[in-house]
Structures are given as structure tokens and as C-alpha cells.
Amino acid sequence: MNEFRPATRSIEVSPGESVRILRELQELTQKEFATRAGLPLAALVEIESDRSALDIEQAKSLARALKCHPGALVFLGGLRPSFFSA
């Protein structure tokens, strides 16, 4: 009676990519989104390009601006140790 197959991960998405995807789905520019999240534009650019690790406080600010749970940004692509380094 094994009718179901376990789900498999088909792609990896970094926290920065998660932020960018959710921002674009809400049709926000980087400048609009940075202002809404209370972050400098340069910091957002660094996060979205994965040149800067997303820390807990940034994840909370970005999630509030996107109206989503911070875990949607951090854990969408799997647990990232860099999230806990800040």
C-alpha cells in the first residue's frame, strides 16, 4: 500500500536568493524594499547577492517587510550555518 513517494529536493536556494525571489514576487525594487525593511540599500544588495550572510535581526526586518515568517527566508533552501554566525 505504498502509493506515495517521498518528496525530493530539486533545487537549492540560498537565503539571499529567497529574499530576492520574494521581493520580486511582490514587485518591489531593491530601493523600495530596503526602505521598507529599514536597511541600507547596499546591505540589501550584499544579502541578495550572497556576499553577506543574513543575520537573525536582518532576517526579522526583511520578513516583516515581506509579510512572511523569517524561516521562509533562511530555511527555504536548507539550514545555512552562516545564519547563526552573527
mmCIF file of N, CA and C in Angstrom:
data_model
loop_
_atom_site.group_PDB
_atom_site.id
_atom_site.type_symbol
_atom_site.label_atom_id
_atom_site.label_comp_id
_atom_site.label_asym_id
_atom_site.label_seq_id
_atom_site.Cartn_x
_atom_site.Cartn_y
_atom_site.Cartn_z
ATOM 1 N N MET A 1 0.813 -1.187 0.000
ATOM 2 C CA MET A 1 0.000 0.000 0.000
ATOM 3 C C MET A 1 0.866 1.263 0.000
ATOM 4 N N ASN A 2 2.001 1.194 -0.643
ATOM 5 C CA ASN A 2 2.911 2.324 -0.726
ATOM 6 C C ASN A 2 2.609 3.139 -1.982
ATOM 7 N N GLU A 3 1.606 3.997 -1.920
ATOM 8 C CA GLU A 3 1.173 4.774 -3.079
ATOM 9 C C GLU A 3 1.910 6.095 -3.239
ATOM 10 N N PHE A 4 2.609 6.524 -2.205
ATOM 11 C CA PHE A 4 3.251 7.829 -2.244
ATOM 12 C C PHE A 4 4.759 7.704 -2.219
ATOM 13 N N ARG A 5 5.402 8.577 -2.970
ATOM 14 C CA ARG A 5 6.858 8.657 -2.946
ATOM 15 C C ARG A 5 7.263 9.840 -2.085
ATOM 16 N N PRO A 6 8.343 9.724 -1.354
ATOM 17 C CA PRO A 6 8.805 10.877 -0.578
ATOM 18 C C PRO A 6 9.222 12.006 -1.520
ATOM 19 N N ALA A 7 8.987 13.233 -1.088
ATOM 20 C CA ALA A 7 9.396 14.395 -1.874
ATOM 21 C C ALA A 7 10.912 14.489 -1.890
ATOM 22 N N THR A 8 11.436 14.907 -3.002
ATOM 23 C CA THR A 8 12.876 15.121 -3.093
ATOM 24 C C THR A 8 13.133 16.578 -3.439
ATOM 25 N N ARG A 9 14.244 17.090 -2.956
ATOM 26 C CA ARG A 9 14.608 18.470 -3.247
ATOM 27 C C ARG A 9 15.165 18.528 -4.658
ATOM 28 N N SER A 10 14.647 19.462 -5.445
ATOM 29 C CA SER A 10 15.109 19.542 -6.823
ATOM 30 C C SER A 10 16.070 20.707 -7.057
ATOM 31 N N ILE A 11 16.008 21.732 -6.209
ATOM 32 C CA ILE A 11 16.924 22.861 -6.352
ATOM 33 C C ILE A 11 17.367 23.334 -4.976
ATOM 34 N N GLU A 12 18.481 24.006 -4.934
ATOM 35 C CA GLU A 12 18.967 24.651 -3.716
ATOM 36 C C GLU A 12 18.766 26.150 -3.889
ATOM 37 N N VAL A 13 18.232 26.794 -2.868
ATOM 38 C CA VAL A 13 18.021 28.239 -2.900
ATOM 39 C C VAL A 13 18.683 28.831 -1.666
ATOM 40 N N SER A 14 19.574 29.770 -1.870
ATOM 41 C CA SER A 14 20.265 30.408 -0.750
ATOM 42 C C SER A 14 19.326 31.415 -0.079
ATOM 43 N N PRO A 15 19.643 31.831 1.148
ATOM 44 C CA PRO A 15 18.829 32.862 1.797
ATOM 45 C C PRO A 15 18.742 34.142 0.968
ATOM 46 N N GLY A 16 19.845 34.548 0.354
ATOM 47 C CA GLY A 16 19.835 35.753 -0.486
ATOM 48 C C GLY A 16 18.910 35.608 -1.684
ATOM 49 N N GLU A 17 18.936 34.431 -2.292
ATOM 50 C CA GLU A 17 18.039 34.174 -3.425
ATOM 51 C C GLU A 17 16.588 34.162 -2.961
ATOM 52 N N SER A 18 16.331 33.626 -1.778
ATOM 53 C CA SER A 18 14.971 33.615 -1.229
ATOM 54 C C SER A 18 14.453 35.036 -1.055
ATOM 55 N N VAL A 19 15.303 35.905 -0.512
ATOM 56 C CA VAL A 19 14.927 37.310 -0.324
ATOM 57 C C VAL A 19 14.602 37.939 -1.674
ATOM 58 N N ARG A 20 15.485 37.750 -2.645
ATOM 59 C CA ARG A 20 15.281 38.358 -3.962
ATOM 60 C C ARG A 20 13.996 37.851 -4.623
ATOM 61 N N ILE A 21 13.768 36.549 -4.578
ATOM 62 C CA ILE A 21 12.580 35.962 -5.199
ATOM 63 C C ILE A 21 11.314 36.521 -4.563
ATOM 64 N N LEU A 22 11.263 36.541 -3.232
ATOM 65 C CA LEU A 22 10.063 37.047 -2.559
ATOM 66 C C LEU A 22 9.870 38.543 -2.805
ATOM 67 N N ARG A 23 10.969 39.301 -2.859
ATOM 68 C CA ARG A 23 10.874 40.737 -3.168
ATOM 69 C C ARG A 23 10.311 40.946 -4.568
ATOM 70 N N GLU A 24 10.835 40.200 -5.525
ATOM 71 C CA GLU A 24 10.373 40.339 -6.904
ATOM 72 C C GLU A 24 8.920 39.906 -7.072
ATOM 73 N N LEU A 25 8.495 38.876 -6.348
ATOM 74 C CA LEU A 25 7.101 38.445 -6.405
ATOM 75 C C LEU A 25 6.163 39.538 -5.910
ATOM 76 N N GLN A 26 6.645 40.380 -5.005
ATOM 77 C CA GLN A 26 5.842 41.488 -4.501
ATOM 78 C C GLN A 26 6.051 42.764 -5.319
ATOM 79 N N GLU A 27 6.803 42.640 -6.409
ATOM 80 C CA GLU A 27 7.056 43.728 -7.352
ATOM 81 C C GLU A 27 7.645 44.967 -6.687
ATOM 82 N N LEU A 28 8.601 44.722 -5.795
ATOM 83 C CA LEU A 28 9.305 45.809 -5.130
ATOM 84 C C LEU A 28 10.693 45.963 -5.735
ATOM 85 N N THR A 29 11.119 47.205 -5.909
ATOM 86 C CA THR A 29 12.510 47.432 -6.306
ATOM 87 C C THR A 29 13.386 47.226 -5.077
ATOM 88 N N GLN A 30 14.672 47.090 -5.313
ATOM 89 C CA GLN A 30 15.581 46.950 -4.178
ATOM 90 C C GLN A 30 15.514 48.181 -3.286
ATOM 91 N N LYS A 31 15.440 49.356 -3.889
ATOM 92 C CA LYS A 31 15.393 50.594 -3.114
ATOM 93 C C LYS A 31 14.122 50.657 -2.267
ATOM 94 N N GLU A 32 12.964 50.348 -2.868
ATOM 95 C CA GLU A 32 11.697 50.348 -2.121
ATOM 96 C C GLU A 32 11.749 49.357 -0.962
ATOM 97 N N PHE A 33 12.262 48.178 -1.261
ATOM 98 C CA PHE A 33 12.300 47.123 -0.261
ATOM 99 C C PHE A 33 13.264 47.455 0.871
ATOM 100 N N ALA A 34 14.433 47.994 0.541
ATOM 101 C CA ALA A 34 15.408 48.369 1.567
ATOM 102 C C ALA A 34 14.811 49.422 2.500
ATOM 103 N N THR A 35 14.117 50.398 1.936
ATOM 104 C CA THR A 35 13.470 51.438 2.740
ATOM 105 C C THR A 35 12.414 50.823 3.649
ATOM 106 N N ARG A 36 11.588 49.960 3.097
ATOM 107 C CA ARG A 36 10.526 49.304 3.863
ATOM 108 C C ARG A 36 11.104 48.446 4.993
ATOM 109 N N ALA A 37 12.237 47.799 4.730
ATOM 110 C CA ALA A 37 12.857 46.916 5.721
ATOM 111 C C ALA A 37 13.745 47.676 6.710
ATOM 112 N N GLY A 38 14.030 48.952 6.428
ATOM 113 C CA GLY A 38 14.881 49.737 7.309
ATOM 114 C C GLY A 38 16.350 49.377 7.208
ATOM 115 N N LEU A 39 16.766 48.922 6.030
ATOM 116 C CA LEU A 39 18.164 48.566 5.806
ATOM 117 C C LEU A 39 18.760 49.490 4.749
ATOM 118 N N PRO A 40 20.057 49.737 4.819
ATOM 119 C CA PRO A 40 20.699 50.477 3.731
ATOM 120 C C PRO A 40 20.610 49.655 2.435
ATOM 121 N N LEU A 41 20.456 50.337 1.324
ATOM 122 C CA LEU A 41 20.375 49.652 0.029
ATOM 123 C C LEU A 41 21.594 48.767 -0.200
ATOM 124 N N ALA A 42 22.762 49.252 0.168
ATOM 125 C CA ALA A 42 23.990 48.472 -0.026
ATOM 126 C C ALA A 42 23.934 47.154 0.735
ATOM 127 N N ALA A 43 23.363 47.170 1.929
ATOM 128 C CA ALA A 43 23.252 45.929 2.724
ATOM 129 C C ALA A 43 22.329 44.934 2.034
ATOM 130 N N LEU A 44 21.220 45.423 1.481
ATOM 131 C CA LEU A 44 20.295 44.540 0.773
ATOM 132 C C LEU A 44 20.955 43.928 -0.458
ATOM 133 N N VAL A 45 21.683 44.732 -1.201
ATOM 134 C CA VAL A 45 22.381 44.233 -2.388
ATOM 135 C C VAL A 45 23.365 43.134 -2.000
ATOM 136 N N GLU A 46 24.099 43.334 -0.919
ATOM 137 C CA GLU A 46 25.053 42.325 -0.439
ATOM 138 C C GLU A 46 24.343 41.032 -0.035
ATOM 139 N N ILE A 47 23.197 41.153 0.628
ATOM 140 C CA ILE A 47 22.435 39.971 1.057
ATOM 141 C C ILE A 47 21.903 39.217 -0.150
ATOM 142 N N GLU A 48 21.253 39.931 -1.064
ATOM 143 C CA GLU A 48 20.661 39.268 -2.234
ATOM 144 C C GLU A 48 21.701 38.606 -3.119
ATOM 145 N N SER A 49 22.900 39.129 -3.142
ATOM 146 C CA SER A 49 23.959 38.547 -3.978
ATOM 147 C C SER A 49 24.783 37.511 -3.209
ATOM 148 N N ASP A 50 24.374 37.218 -1.973
ATOM 149 C CA ASP A 50 25.058 36.239 -1.114
ATOM 150 C C ASP A 50 26.499 36.612 -0.810
ATOM 151 N N ARG A 51 26.821 37.904 -0.867
ATOM 152 C CA ARG A 51 28.153 38.364 -0.474
ATOM 153 C C ARG A 51 28.196 38.681 1.012
ATOM 154 N N SER A 52 27.026 38.712 1.641
ATOM 155 C CA SER A 52 26.931 38.966 3.074
ATOM 156 C C SER A 52 25.937 37.971 3.664
ATOM 157 N N ALA A 53 26.308 37.351 4.770
ATOM 158 C CA ALA A 53 25.414 36.398 5.429
ATOM 159 C C ALA A 53 24.236 37.147 6.036
ATOM 160 N N LEU A 54 23.104 36.529 6.005
ATOM 161 C CA LEU A 54 21.885 37.088 6.568
ATOM 162 C C LEU A 54 21.868 36.758 8.059
ATOM 163 N N ASP A 55 21.897 37.809 8.923
ATOM 164 C CA ASP A 55 21.858 37.530 10.356
ATOM 165 C C ASP A 55 20.405 37.532 10.847
ATOM 166 N N ILE A 56 20.223 37.164 12.091
ATOM 167 C CA ILE A 56 18.875 36.991 12.639
ATOM 168 C C ILE A 56 18.072 38.287 12.590
ATOM 169 N N GLU A 57 18.669 39.386 13.008
ATOM 170 C CA GLU A 57 17.932 40.663 13.025
ATOM 171 C C GLU A 57 17.566 41.116 11.612
ATOM 172 N N GLN A 58 18.472 40.925 10.662
ATOM 173 C CA GLN A 58 18.160 41.265 9.276
ATOM 174 C C GLN A 58 17.030 40.391 8.759
ATOM 175 N N ALA A 59 17.072 39.100 9.071
ATOM 176 C CA ALA A 59 16.016 38.190 8.629
ATOM 177 C C ALA A 59 14.663 38.637 9.171
ATOM 178 N N LYS A 60 14.627 39.069 10.431
ATOM 179 C CA LYS A 60 13.368 39.544 11.019
ATOM 180 C C LYS A 60 12.872 40.804 10.314
ATOM 181 N N SER A 61 13.778 41.755 10.068
ATOM 182 C CA SER A 61 13.398 43.003 9.393
ATOM 183 C C SER A 61 12.893 42.747 7.977
ATOM 184 N N LEU A 62 13.614 41.899 7.255
ATOM 185 C CA LEU A 62 13.219 41.588 5.880
ATOM 186 C C LEU A 62 11.889 40.836 5.850
ATOM 187 N N ALA A 63 11.712 39.915 6.783
ATOM 188 C CA ALA A 63 10.465 39.142 6.838
ATOM 189 C C ALA A 63 9.272 40.041 7.156
ATOM 190 N N ARG A 64 9.451 40.993 8.074
ATOM 191 C CA ARG A 64 8.352 41.939 8.370
ATOM 192 C C ARG A 64 7.982 42.715 7.120
ATOM 193 N N ALA A 65 8.994 43.175 6.393
ATOM 194 C CA ALA A 65 8.733 43.954 5.180
ATOM 195 C C ALA A 65 8.066 43.110 4.094
ATOM 196 N N LEU A 66 8.366 41.810 4.066
ATOM 197 C CA LEU A 66 7.778 40.910 3.073
ATOM 198 C C LEU A 66 6.491 40.257 3.570
ATOM 199 N N LYS A 67 6.174 40.479 4.855
ATOM 200 C CA LYS A 67 4.985 39.882 5.481
ATOM 201 C C LYS A 67 5.033 38.356 5.393
ATOM 202 N N CYS A 68 6.174 37.825 5.810
ATOM 203 C CA CYS A 68 6.342 36.369 5.845
ATOM 204 C C CYS A 68 7.112 35.995 7.108
ATOM 205 N N HIS A 69 7.241 34.736 7.363
ATOM 206 C CA HIS A 69 7.998 34.250 8.521
ATOM 207 C C HIS A 69 9.488 34.281 8.173
ATOM 208 N N PRO A 70 10.354 34.663 9.111
ATOM 209 C CA PRO A 70 11.799 34.686 8.829
ATOM 210 C C PRO A 70 12.330 33.340 8.326
ATOM 211 N N GLY A 71 11.724 32.249 8.760
ATOM 212 C CA GLY A 71 12.157 30.931 8.305
ATOM 213 C C GLY A 71 11.994 30.744 6.811
ATOM 214 N N ALA A 72 11.047 31.461 6.217
ATOM 215 C CA ALA A 72 10.853 31.363 4.769
ATOM 216 C C ALA A 72 12.072 31.898 4.024
ATOM 217 N N LEU A 73 12.787 32.813 4.633
ATOM 218 C CA LEU A 73 13.981 33.377 4.000
ATOM 219 C C LEU A 73 15.206 32.513 4.252
ATOM 220 N N VAL A 74 15.288 31.978 5.442
ATOM 221 C CA VAL A 74 16.504 31.291 5.864
ATOM 222 C C VAL A 74 16.500 29.810 5.538
ATOM 223 N N PHE A 75 15.366 29.153 5.723
ATOM 224 C CA PHE A 75 15.330 27.705 5.622
ATOM 225 C C PHE A 75 14.756 27.176 4.320
ATOM 226 N N LEU A 76 14.338 28.053 3.423
ATOM 227 C CA LEU A 76 13.770 27.617 2.150
ATOM 228 C C LEU A 76 14.730 26.710 1.400
ATOM 229 N N GLY A 77 16.001 27.068 1.400
ATOM 230 C CA GLY A 77 16.992 26.272 0.693
ATOM 231 C C GLY A 77 17.766 25.330 1.580
ATOM 232 N N GLY A 78 17.369 25.185 2.803
ATOM 233 C CA GLY A 78 18.079 24.321 3.743
ATOM 234 C C GLY A 78 18.768 25.136 4.812
ATOM 235 N N LEU A 79 19.124 24.528 5.891
ATOM 236 C CA LEU A 79 19.769 25.195 7.009
ATOM 237 C C LEU A 79 21.147 25.678 6.605
ATOM 238 N N ARG A 80 21.396 26.928 6.836
ATOM 239 C CA ARG A 80 22.684 27.517 6.493
ATOM 240 C C ARG A 80 23.422 27.898 7.777
ATOM 241 N N PRO A 81 24.562 27.292 8.056
ATOM 242 C CA PRO A 81 25.312 27.632 9.268
ATOM 243 C C PRO A 81 25.644 29.122 9.366
ATOM 244 N N SER A 82 25.806 29.826 8.249
ATOM 245 C CA SER A 82 26.160 31.244 8.291
ATOM 246 C C SER A 82 25.080 32.064 8.976
ATOM 247 N N PHE A 83 23.852 31.574 9.013
ATOM 248 C CA PHE A 83 22.750 32.277 9.657
ATOM 249 C C PHE A 83 23.025 32.440 11.145
ATOM 250 N N PHE A 84 23.734 31.513 11.738
ATOM 251 C CA PHE A 84 23.958 31.542 13.170
ATOM 252 C C PHE A 84 25.291 32.190 13.544
ATOM 253 N N SER A 85 26.020 32.692 12.570
ATOM 254 C CA SER A 85 27.357 33.206 12.854
ATOM 255 C C SER A 85 27.386 34.625 13.375
ATOM 256 N N ALA A 86 26.291 35.344 13.261
ATOM 257 C CA ALA A 86 26.317 36.763 13.640
ATOM 258 C C ALA A 86 26.137 37.001 15.111
#
